Coordinates of C-alpha atoms in Angstrom, one line a residue:
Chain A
X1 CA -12.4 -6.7 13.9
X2 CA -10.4 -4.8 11.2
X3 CA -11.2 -5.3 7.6
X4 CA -8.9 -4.6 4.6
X5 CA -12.3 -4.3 2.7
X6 CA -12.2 -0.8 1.9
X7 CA -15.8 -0.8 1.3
X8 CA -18.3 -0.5 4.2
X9 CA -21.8 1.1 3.4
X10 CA -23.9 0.4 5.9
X11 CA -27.9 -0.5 6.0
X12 CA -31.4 -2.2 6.3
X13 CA -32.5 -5.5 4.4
X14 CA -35.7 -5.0 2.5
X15 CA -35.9 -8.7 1.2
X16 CA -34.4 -11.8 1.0
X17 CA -34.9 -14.2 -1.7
X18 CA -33.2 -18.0 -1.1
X19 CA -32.1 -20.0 -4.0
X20 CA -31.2 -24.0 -3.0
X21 CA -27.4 -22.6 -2.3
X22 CA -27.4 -18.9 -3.0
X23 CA -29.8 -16.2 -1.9
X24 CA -30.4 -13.1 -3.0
X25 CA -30.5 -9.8 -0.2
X26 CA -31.8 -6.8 -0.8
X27 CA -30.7 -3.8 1.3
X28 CA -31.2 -0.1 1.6
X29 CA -28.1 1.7 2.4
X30 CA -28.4 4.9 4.6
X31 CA -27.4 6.8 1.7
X32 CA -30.9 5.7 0.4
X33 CA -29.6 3.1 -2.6
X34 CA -30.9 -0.2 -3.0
X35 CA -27.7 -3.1 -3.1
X36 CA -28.7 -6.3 -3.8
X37 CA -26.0 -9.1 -2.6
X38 CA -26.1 -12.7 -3.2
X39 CA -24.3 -14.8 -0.7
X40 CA -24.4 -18.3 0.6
X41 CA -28.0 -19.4 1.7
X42 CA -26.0 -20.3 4.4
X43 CA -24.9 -17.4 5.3
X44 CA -27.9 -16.1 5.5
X45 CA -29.1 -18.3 7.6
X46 CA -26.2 -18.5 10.4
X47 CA -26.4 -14.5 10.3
X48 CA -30.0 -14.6 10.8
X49 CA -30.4 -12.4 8.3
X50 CA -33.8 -11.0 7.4
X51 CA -35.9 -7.9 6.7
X52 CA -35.3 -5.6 9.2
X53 CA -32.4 -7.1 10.0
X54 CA -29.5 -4.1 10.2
X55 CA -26.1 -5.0 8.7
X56 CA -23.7 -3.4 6.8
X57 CA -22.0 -4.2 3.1
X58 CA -18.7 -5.0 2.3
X59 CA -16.8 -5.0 -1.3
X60 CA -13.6 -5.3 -2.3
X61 CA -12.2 -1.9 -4.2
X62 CA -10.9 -4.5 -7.0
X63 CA -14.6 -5.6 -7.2
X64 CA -15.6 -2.1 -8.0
X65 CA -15.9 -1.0 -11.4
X66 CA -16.6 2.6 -12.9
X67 CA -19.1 4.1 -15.7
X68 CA -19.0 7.7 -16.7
X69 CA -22.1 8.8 -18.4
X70 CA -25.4 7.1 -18.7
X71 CA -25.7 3.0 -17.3
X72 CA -28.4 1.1 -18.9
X73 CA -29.6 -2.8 -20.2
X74 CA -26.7 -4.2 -17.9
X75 CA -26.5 -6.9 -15.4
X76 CA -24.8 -6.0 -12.7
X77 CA -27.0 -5.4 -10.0
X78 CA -25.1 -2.1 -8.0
X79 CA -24.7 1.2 -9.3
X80 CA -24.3 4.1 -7.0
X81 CA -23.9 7.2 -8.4
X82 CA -21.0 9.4 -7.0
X83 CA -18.5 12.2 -7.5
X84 CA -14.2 11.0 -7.8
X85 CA -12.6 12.7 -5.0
X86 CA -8.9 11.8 -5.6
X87 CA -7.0 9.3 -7.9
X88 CA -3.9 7.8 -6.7
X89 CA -1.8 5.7 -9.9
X90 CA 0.6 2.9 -9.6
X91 CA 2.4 0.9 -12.6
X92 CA -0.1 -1.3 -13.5
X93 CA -2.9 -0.3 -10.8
X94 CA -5.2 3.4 -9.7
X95 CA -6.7 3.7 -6.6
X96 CA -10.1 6.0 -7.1
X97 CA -11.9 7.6 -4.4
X98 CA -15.7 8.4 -5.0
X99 CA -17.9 9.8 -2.9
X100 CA -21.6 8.7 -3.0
X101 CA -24.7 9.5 -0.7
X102 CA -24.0 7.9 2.8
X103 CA -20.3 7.2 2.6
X104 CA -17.1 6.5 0.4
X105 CA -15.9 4.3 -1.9
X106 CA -12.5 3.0 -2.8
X107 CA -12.1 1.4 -6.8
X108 CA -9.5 -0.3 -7.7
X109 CA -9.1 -0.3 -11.3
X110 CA -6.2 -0.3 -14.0
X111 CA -4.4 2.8 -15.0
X112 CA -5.2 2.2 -17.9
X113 CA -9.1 2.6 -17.3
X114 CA -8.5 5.7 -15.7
X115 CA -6.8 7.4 -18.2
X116 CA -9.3 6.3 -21.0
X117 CA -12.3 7.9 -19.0
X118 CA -9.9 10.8 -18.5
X119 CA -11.2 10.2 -14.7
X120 CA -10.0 12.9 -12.1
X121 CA -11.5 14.6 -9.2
X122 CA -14.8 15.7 -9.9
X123 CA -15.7 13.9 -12.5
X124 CA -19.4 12.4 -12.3
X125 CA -19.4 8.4 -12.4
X126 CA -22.0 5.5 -11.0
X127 CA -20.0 2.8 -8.9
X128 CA -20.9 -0.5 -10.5
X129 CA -20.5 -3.8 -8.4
X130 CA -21.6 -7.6 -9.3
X131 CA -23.8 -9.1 -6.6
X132 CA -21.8 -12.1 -6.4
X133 CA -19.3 -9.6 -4.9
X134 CA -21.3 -8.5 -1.8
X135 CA -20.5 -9.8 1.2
X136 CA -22.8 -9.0 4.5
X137 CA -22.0 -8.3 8.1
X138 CA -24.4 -8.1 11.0
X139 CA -24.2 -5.0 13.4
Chain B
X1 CA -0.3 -25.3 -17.1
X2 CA 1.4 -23.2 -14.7
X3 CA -1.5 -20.9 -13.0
X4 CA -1.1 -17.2 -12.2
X5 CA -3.4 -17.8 -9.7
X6 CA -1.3 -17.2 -6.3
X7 CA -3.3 -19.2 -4.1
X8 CA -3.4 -23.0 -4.3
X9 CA -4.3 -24.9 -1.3
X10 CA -5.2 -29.0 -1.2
X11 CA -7.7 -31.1 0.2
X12 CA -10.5 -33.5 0.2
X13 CA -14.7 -32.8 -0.5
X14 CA -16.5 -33.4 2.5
X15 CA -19.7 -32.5 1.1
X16 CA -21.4 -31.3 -2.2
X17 CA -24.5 -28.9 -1.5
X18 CA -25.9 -28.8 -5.5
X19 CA -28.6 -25.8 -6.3
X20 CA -29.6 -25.5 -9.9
X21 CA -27.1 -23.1 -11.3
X22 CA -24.9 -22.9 -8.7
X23 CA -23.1 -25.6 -6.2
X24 CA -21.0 -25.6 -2.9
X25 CA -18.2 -27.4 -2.0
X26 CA -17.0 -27.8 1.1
X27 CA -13.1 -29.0 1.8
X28 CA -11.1 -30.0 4.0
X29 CA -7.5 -28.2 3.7
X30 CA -4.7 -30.6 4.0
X31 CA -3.6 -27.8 7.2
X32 CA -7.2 -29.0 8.7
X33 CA -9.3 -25.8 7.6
X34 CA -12.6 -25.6 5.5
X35 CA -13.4 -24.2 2.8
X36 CA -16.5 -23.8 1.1
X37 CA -16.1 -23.2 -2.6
X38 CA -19.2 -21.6 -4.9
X39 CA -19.0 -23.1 -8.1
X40 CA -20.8 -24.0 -11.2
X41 CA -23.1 -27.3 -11.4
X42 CA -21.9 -27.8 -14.1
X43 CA -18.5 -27.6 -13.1
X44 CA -19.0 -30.1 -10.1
X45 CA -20.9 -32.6 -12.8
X46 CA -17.6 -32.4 -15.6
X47 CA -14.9 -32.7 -13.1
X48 CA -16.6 -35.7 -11.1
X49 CA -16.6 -33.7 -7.9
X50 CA -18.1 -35.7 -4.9
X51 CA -17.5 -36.4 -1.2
X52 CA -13.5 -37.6 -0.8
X53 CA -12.5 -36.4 -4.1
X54 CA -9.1 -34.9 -3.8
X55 CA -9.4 -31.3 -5.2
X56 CA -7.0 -27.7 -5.3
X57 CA -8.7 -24.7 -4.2
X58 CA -7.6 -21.9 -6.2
X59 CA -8.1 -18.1 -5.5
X60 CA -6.8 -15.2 -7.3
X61 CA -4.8 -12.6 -5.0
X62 CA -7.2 -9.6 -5.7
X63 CA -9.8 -12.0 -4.0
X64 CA -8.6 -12.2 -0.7
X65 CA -9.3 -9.8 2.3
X66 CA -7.5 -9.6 5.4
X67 CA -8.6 -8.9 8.9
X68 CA -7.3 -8.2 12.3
X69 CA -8.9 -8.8 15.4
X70 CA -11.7 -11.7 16.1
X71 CA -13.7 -12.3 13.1
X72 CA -17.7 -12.4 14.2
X73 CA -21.1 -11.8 12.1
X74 CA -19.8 -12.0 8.4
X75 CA -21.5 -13.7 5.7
X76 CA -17.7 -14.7 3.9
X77 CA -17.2 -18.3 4.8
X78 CA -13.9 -18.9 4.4
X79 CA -11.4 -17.4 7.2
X80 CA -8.1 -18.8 7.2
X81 CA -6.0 -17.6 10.1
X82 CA -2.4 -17.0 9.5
X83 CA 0.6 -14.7 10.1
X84 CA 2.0 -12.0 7.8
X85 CA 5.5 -13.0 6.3
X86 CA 6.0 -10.2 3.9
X87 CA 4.6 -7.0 2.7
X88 CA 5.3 -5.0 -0.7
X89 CA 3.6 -1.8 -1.6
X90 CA 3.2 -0.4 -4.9
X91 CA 1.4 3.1 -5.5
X92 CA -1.8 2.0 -5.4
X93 CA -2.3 -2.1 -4.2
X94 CA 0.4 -3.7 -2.2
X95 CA 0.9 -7.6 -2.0
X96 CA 0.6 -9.2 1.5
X97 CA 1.8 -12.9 2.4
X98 CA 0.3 -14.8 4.9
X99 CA 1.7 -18.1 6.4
X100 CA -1.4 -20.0 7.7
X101 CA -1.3 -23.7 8.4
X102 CA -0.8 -26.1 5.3
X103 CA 0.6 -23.2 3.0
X104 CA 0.8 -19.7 2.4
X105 CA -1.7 -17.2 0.9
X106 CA -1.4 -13.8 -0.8
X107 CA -3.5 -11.2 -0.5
X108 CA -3.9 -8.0 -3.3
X109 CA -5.3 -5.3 -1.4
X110 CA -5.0 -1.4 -1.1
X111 CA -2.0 0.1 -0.1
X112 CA -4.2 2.0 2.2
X113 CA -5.7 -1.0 3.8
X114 CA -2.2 -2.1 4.5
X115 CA -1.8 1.2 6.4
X116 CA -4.9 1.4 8.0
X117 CA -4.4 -2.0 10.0
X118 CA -0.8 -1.6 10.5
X119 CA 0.1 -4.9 8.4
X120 CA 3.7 -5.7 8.9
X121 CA 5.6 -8.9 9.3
X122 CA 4.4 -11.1 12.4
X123 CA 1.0 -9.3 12.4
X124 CA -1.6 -12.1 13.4
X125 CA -4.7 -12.0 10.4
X126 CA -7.4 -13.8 9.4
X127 CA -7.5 -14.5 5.5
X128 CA -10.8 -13.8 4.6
X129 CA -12.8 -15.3 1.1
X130 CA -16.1 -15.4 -0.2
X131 CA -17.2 -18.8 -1.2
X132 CA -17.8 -17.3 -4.9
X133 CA -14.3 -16.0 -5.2
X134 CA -13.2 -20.0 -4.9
X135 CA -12.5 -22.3 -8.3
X136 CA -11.4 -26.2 -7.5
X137 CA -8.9 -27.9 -9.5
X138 CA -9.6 -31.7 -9.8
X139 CA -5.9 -33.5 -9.3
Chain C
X1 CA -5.4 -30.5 -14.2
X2 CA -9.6 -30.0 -14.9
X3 CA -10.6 -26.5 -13.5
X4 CA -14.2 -25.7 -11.8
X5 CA -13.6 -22.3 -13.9
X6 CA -15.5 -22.4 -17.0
X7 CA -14.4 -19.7 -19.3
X8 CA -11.2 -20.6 -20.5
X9 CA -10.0 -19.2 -23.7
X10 CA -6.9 -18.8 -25.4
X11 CA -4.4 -16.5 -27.0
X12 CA -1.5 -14.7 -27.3
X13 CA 0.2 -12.3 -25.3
X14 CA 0.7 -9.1 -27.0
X15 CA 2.0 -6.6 -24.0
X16 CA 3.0 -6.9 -20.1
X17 CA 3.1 -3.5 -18.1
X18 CA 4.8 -4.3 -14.7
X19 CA 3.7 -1.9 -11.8
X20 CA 5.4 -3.0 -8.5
X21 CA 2.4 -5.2 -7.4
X22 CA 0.3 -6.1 -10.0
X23 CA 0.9 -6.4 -13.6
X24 CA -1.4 -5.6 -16.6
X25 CA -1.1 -8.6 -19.6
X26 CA -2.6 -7.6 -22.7
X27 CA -3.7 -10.8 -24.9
X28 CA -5.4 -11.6 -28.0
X29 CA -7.6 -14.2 -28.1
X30 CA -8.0 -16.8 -31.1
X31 CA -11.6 -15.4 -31.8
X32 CA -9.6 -12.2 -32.3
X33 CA -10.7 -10.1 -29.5
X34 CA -8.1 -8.2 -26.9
X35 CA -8.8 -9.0 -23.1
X36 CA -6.4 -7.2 -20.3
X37 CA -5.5 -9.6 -17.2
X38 CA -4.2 -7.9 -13.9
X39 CA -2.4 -10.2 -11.9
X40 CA 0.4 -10.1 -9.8
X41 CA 4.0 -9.3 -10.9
X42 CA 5.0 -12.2 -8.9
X43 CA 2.5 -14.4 -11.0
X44 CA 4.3 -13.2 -14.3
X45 CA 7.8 -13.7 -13.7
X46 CA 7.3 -17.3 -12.3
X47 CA 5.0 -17.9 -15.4
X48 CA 7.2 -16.4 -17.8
X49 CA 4.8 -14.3 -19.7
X50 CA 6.4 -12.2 -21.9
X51 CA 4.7 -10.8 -25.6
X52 CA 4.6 -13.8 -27.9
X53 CA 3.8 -16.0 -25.1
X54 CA 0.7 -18.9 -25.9
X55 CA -1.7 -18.3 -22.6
X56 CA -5.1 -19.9 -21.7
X57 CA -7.3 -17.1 -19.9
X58 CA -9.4 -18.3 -17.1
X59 CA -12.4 -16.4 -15.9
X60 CA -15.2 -17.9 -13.2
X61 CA -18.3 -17.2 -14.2
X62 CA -19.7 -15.5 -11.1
X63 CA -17.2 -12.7 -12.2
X64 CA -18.6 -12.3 -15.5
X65 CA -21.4 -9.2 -16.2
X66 CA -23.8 -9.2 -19.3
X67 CA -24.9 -5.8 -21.1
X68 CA -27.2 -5.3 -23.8
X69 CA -27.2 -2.5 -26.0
X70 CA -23.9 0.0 -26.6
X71 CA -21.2 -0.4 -23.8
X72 CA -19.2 2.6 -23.2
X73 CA -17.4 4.9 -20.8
X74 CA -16.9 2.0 -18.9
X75 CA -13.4 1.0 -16.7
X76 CA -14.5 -2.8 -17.2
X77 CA -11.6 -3.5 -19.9
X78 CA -13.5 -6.7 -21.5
X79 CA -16.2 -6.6 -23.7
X80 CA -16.4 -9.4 -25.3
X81 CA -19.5 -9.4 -28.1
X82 CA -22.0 -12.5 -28.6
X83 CA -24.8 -14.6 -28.5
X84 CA -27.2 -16.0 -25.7
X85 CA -27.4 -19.6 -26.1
X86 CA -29.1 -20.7 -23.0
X87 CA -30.2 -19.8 -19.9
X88 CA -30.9 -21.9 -16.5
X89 CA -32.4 -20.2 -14.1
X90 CA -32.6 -21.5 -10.2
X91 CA -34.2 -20.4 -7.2
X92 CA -31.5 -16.8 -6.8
X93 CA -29.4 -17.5 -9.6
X94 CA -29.3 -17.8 -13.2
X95 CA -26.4 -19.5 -15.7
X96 CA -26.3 -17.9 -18.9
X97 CA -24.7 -19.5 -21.8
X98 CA -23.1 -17.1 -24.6
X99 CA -21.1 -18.0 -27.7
X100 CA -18.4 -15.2 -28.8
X101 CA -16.2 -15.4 -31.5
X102 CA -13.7 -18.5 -31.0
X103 CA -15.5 -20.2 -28.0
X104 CA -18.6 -19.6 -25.7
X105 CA -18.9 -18.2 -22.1
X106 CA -20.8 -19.1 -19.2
X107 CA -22.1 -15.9 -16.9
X108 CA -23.6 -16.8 -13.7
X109 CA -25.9 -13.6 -12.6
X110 CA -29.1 -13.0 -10.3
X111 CA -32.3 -14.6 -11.6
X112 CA -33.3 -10.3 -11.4
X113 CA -31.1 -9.3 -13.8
X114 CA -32.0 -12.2 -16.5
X115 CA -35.4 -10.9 -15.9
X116 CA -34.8 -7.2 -16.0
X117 CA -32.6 -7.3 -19.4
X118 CA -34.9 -9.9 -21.1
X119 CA -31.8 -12.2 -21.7
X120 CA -33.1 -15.4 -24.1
X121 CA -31.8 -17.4 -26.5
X122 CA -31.0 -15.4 -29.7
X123 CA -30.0 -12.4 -27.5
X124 CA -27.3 -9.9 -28.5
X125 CA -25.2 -9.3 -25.7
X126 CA -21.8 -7.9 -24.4
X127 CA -19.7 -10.2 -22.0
X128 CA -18.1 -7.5 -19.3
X129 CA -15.5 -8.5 -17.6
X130 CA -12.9 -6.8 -14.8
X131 CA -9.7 -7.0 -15.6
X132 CA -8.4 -8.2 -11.9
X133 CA -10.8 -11.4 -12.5
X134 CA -8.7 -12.8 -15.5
X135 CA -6.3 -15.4 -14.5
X136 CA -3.4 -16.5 -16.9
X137 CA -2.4 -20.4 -17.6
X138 CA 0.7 -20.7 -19.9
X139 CA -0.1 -23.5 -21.9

């Protein structure tokens, strides 16, 4: 299996925490950061997912959004903090490569963003990611 | 109203699964697949959603992953299996179109996703979306 | 047509930037705020957005993030400012109900973060939210 998701981190589950339809999974990555994905309760189930359980994360680089300078009082769950490594521009679109502990992300974001954050390579930013936009395989 | 939204495929509620925020929905395609949609409650209360409802699945283009190769051990529900028709690159996302049974999908992702997997017309895929990522248009 | 999407508001287009994918639509909203919609190129010449054009913007809730206190440095385009009205929380997630200037938003985020940022009624908050989850209806 092949994914387009550009984003695979891989790691342990600490907890998991089941709503009626949703559940909430919280995993360690190698790297040593804490994601916290919700997905289907049903999902978790058919995966037998639990703690212990190894499995790795996958997001979507147009579900990964980018802070320079300090994140605080804000919901979204995910922020890994990395270094850009290259920024590739389109029309509309930028592809930005970060590096964080543990592996590599791939954000895609608008031009625009990058050129307001003045983002090229070696600038310091955190990787923010909504829960909802987790998704889970098991290794 | 004319959507922007790419992906619009029909069908009929087989079941409605509600939590206390959050709801699935699970649909028969018209092409025979399911779908499970995540929604709102509240959503599934306002538009009268309940088994045999006739409903639109909508999902945006920047929401759809593609994979090659048999799809095993992920928690996204919704895999559509199709057949690439077209690709267009940009310089940082491309635009892929997928033929699969009932309709066609498009998928935004990375230009280097499209590379990585080889993506060209006739490549056999699965579309790939989380059950959040799905909205439902009552018709 | 009665959408599952629950944030739906409207206003006028003020720019389109084409890139060969994906285009960027700048629109200002009837509460006065600006919000930036990525969607695809394909999506805007079938649509026929242009500046001047009347749009509905349509955002699930799952793909909308909460902050409180000062946002910045941030590539998340959308910041739209306002109120908590409400908050439901289930078993994993939460619904959280904010007004904003010419209409009100639903966010649906972890039970954790409504905890961890104190969100209640009364609460000053900052609706985030990526441009690649807007989606246009011309209206």
């Amino acid at each position: 299996m092949s994914l387009s998701i550009r984003n695979q981190l891989s790691g342990t589950v600490l907890t998991v925490t089941p709503g009626e339809v949703m559940a909430t999974v919280r995993v360690r990555l190698t790297g040593g950061q804490e994601i916290t994905a919700a997905v289907t309760r049903e999902a978790v189930g058919e995966l037998g997912i639990a703690a212990g359980s190894e499995v790795r994360t996958l997001v979507k680089s147009t579900e990964v959004a980018l802070a320079t300078g300090a994140v605080e009082g804000l919901s979204i769950r995910n922020r890994l903090p990395g270094t850009v490594r290259a920024v590739t521009a389109g029309g509309a679109m930028a592809g930005v490569k970060v590096a964080v502990a543990g592996g590599e992300l791939t954000a895609a974001i608008t031009k625009d963003a990058v050129e307001d954050l003045g983002l090229a390579p070696g600038a310091e930013v955190t990787a923010l990611i909504k829960a909802t936009e987790i998704s889970l395989a098991a290794v």
